[in-house]
Short mmCIF file of C-alpha atoms in Angstrom, two decimals:
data_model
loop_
_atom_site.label_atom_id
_atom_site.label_comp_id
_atom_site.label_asym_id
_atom_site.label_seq_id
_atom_site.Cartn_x
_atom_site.Cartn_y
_atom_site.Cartn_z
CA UNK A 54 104.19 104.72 100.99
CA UNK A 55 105.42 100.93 100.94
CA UNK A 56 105.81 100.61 104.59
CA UNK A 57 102.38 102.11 105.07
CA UNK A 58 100.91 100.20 102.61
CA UNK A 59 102.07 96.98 104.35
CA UNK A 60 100.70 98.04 107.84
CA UNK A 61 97.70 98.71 106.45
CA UNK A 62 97.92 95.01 104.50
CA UNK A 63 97.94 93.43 107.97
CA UNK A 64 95.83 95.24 109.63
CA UNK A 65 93.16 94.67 106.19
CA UNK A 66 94.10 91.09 105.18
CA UNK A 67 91.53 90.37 102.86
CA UNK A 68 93.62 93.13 99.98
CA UNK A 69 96.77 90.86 100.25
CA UNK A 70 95.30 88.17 98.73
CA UNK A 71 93.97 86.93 94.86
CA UNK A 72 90.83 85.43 93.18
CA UNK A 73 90.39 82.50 92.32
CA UNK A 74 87.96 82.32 89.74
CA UNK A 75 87.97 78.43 89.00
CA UNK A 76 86.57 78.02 92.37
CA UNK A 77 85.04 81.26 93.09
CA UNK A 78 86.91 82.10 96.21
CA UNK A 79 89.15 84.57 97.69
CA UNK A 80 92.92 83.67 98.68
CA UNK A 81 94.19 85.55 101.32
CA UNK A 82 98.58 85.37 101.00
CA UNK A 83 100.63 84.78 104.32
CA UNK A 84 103.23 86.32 102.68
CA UNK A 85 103.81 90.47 101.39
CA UNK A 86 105.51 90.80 97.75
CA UNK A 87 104.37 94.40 96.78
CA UNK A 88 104.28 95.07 93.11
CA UNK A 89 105.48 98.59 92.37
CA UNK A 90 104.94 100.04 88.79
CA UNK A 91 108.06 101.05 86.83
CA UNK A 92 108.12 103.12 83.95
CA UNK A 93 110.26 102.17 81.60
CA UNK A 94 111.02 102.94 77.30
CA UNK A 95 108.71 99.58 76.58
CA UNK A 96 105.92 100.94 79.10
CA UNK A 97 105.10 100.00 82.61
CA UNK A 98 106.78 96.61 84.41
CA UNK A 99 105.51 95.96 87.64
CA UNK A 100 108.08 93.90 89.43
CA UNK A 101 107.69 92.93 93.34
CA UNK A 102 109.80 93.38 96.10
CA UNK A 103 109.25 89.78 98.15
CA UNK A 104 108.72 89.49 101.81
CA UNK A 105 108.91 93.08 101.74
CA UNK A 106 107.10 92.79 105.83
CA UNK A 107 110.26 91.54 106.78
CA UNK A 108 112.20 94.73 105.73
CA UNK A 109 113.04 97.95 107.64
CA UNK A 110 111.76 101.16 106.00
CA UNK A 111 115.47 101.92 104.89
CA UNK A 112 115.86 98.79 103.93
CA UNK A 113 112.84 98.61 101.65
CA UNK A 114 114.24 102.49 100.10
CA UNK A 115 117.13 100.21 99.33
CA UNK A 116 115.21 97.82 97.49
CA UNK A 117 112.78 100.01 95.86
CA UNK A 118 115.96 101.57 94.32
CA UNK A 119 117.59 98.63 93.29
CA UNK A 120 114.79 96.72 91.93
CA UNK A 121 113.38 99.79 89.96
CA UNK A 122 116.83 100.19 88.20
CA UNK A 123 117.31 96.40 87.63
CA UNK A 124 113.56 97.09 85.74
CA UNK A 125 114.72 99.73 83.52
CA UNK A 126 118.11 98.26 82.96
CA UNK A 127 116.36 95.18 82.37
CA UNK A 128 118.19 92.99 84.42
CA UNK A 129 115.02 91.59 86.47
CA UNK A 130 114.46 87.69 86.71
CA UNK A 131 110.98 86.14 85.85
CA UNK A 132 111.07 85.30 89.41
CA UNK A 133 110.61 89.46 90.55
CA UNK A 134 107.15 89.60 88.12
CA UNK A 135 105.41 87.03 89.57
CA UNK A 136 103.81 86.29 93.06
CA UNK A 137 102.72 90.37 93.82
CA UNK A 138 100.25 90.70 96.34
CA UNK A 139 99.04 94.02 96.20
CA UNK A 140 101.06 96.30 93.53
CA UNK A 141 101.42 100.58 94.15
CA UNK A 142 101.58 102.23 91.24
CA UNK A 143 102.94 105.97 90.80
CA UNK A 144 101.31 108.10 87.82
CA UNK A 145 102.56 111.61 90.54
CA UNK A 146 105.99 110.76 88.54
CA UNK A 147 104.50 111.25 85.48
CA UNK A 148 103.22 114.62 86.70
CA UNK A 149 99.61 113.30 86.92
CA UNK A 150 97.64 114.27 90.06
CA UNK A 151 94.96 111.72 89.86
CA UNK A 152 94.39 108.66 87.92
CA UNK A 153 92.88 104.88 87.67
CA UNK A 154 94.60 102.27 88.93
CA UNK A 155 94.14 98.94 87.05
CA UNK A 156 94.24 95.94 89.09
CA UNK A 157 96.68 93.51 88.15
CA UNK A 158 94.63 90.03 87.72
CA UNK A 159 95.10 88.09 90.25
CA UNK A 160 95.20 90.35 92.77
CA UNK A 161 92.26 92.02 94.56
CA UNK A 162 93.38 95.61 95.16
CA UNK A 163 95.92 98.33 93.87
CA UNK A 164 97.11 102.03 95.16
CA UNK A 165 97.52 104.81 92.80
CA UNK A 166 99.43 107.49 94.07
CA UNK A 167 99.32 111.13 92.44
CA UNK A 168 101.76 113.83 92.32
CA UNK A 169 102.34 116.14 95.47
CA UNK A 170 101.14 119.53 95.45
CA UNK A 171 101.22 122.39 97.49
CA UNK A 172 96.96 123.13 98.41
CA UNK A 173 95.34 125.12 100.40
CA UNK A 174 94.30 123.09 103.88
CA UNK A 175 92.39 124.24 106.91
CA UNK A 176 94.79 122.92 110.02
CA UNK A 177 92.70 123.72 113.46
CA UNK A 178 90.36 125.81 111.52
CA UNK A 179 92.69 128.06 110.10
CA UNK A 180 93.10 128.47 106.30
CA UNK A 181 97.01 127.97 105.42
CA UNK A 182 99.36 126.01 102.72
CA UNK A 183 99.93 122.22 102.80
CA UNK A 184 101.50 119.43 100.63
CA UNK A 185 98.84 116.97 99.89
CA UNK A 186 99.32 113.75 98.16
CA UNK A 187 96.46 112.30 96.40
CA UNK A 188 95.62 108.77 96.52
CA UNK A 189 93.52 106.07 94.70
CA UNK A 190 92.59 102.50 95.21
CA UNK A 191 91.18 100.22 93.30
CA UNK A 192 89.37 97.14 94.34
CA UNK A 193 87.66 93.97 93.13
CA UNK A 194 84.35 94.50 94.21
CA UNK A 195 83.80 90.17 94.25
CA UNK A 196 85.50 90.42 97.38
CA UNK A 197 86.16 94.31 98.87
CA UNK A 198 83.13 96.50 98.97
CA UNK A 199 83.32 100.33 98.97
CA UNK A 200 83.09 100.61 103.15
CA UNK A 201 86.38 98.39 103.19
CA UNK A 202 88.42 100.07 100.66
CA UNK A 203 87.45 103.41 102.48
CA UNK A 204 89.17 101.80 105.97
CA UNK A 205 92.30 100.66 104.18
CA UNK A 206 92.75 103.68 102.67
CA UNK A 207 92.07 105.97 105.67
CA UNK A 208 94.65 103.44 107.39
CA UNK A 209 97.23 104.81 104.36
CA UNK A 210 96.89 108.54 104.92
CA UNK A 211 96.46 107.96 108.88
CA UNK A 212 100.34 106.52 108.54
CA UNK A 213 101.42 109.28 106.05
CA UNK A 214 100.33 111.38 108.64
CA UNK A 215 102.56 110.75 111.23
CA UNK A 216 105.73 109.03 109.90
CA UNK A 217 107.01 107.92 113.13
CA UNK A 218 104.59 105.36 112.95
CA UNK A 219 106.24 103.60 110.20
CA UNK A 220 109.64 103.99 112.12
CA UNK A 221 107.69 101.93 114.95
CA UNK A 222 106.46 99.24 112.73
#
């Protein structure tokens, strides 16, 4: 979800960015340090993984897993909470299809993912069983309207559609 997340980011610059409300202007970031939620016995901390563009897909598993432990076992420098770009959070691990996404100030946007669940889908007109993963974005509607959000998210579920894409990028 990462990986996609990032394609989508360059492909829709205006969600990796912040607001800055002094001047009343957006700030679109050259650089990609994804927050990621992580639930641990004092609530969520949403660290980032930095320059996570410049990462491989495994490579980012690597550091998902590393930085989410560091989190819990609270061995995480100052340094990891600040900067985020964009932040994912994941209420599916808390067994939670669907939920609200809070944006984390400054940033502009945030994706919510839900818990995956076997549904029924229609697949060339023909009713059968799927896994479908729900998402959720949240925006700041100074500087993404609805019609934007909508393409950055279709982006998402276009790459979660066909993972080799993400092997490409």
């Amino acid at each position: 979800v990462m990986k996609a997340t990032l394609i989508a980011l360059k492909k829709f610059p205006m969600f990796n960015a912040s607001f800055d409300q002094e001047n009343e202007q957006m700030v679109v970031k050259k650089f990609y340090n994804i927050g990621m939620a992580v639930d641990t016995k004092d609530g969520l901390i949403v660290p980032n993984i930095k320059d996570a563009d410049r990462m491989s897909i495994l490579e980012l598993a690597k550091e998902i897993s590393t930085v989410a432990k560091d989190t819990v076992d609270r061995k995480i420098g100052l340094s990891q909470l600040q900067n985020t770009t964009f932040s994912i959070t994941n209420f599916g691990a808390a067994n939670v299809a669907y939920g609200t996404p809070i944006i984390n100030h400054p940033e502009v946007g945030i994706l919510g993912i839900g818990k995956i669940e076997k549904k029924p889908v229609v697949i060339n007109d023909e009713l059968a069983i799927g896994y479908v993963l729900p998402l959720s974005l949240a925006v700041d509607h100074r500087v993404i309207d609805g019609a934007d959000a909508g393409r950055f998210l279709n982006e998402i579920k276009s790459l979660l559609s066909d993972p080799m894409m993400l092997l490409l990028s």
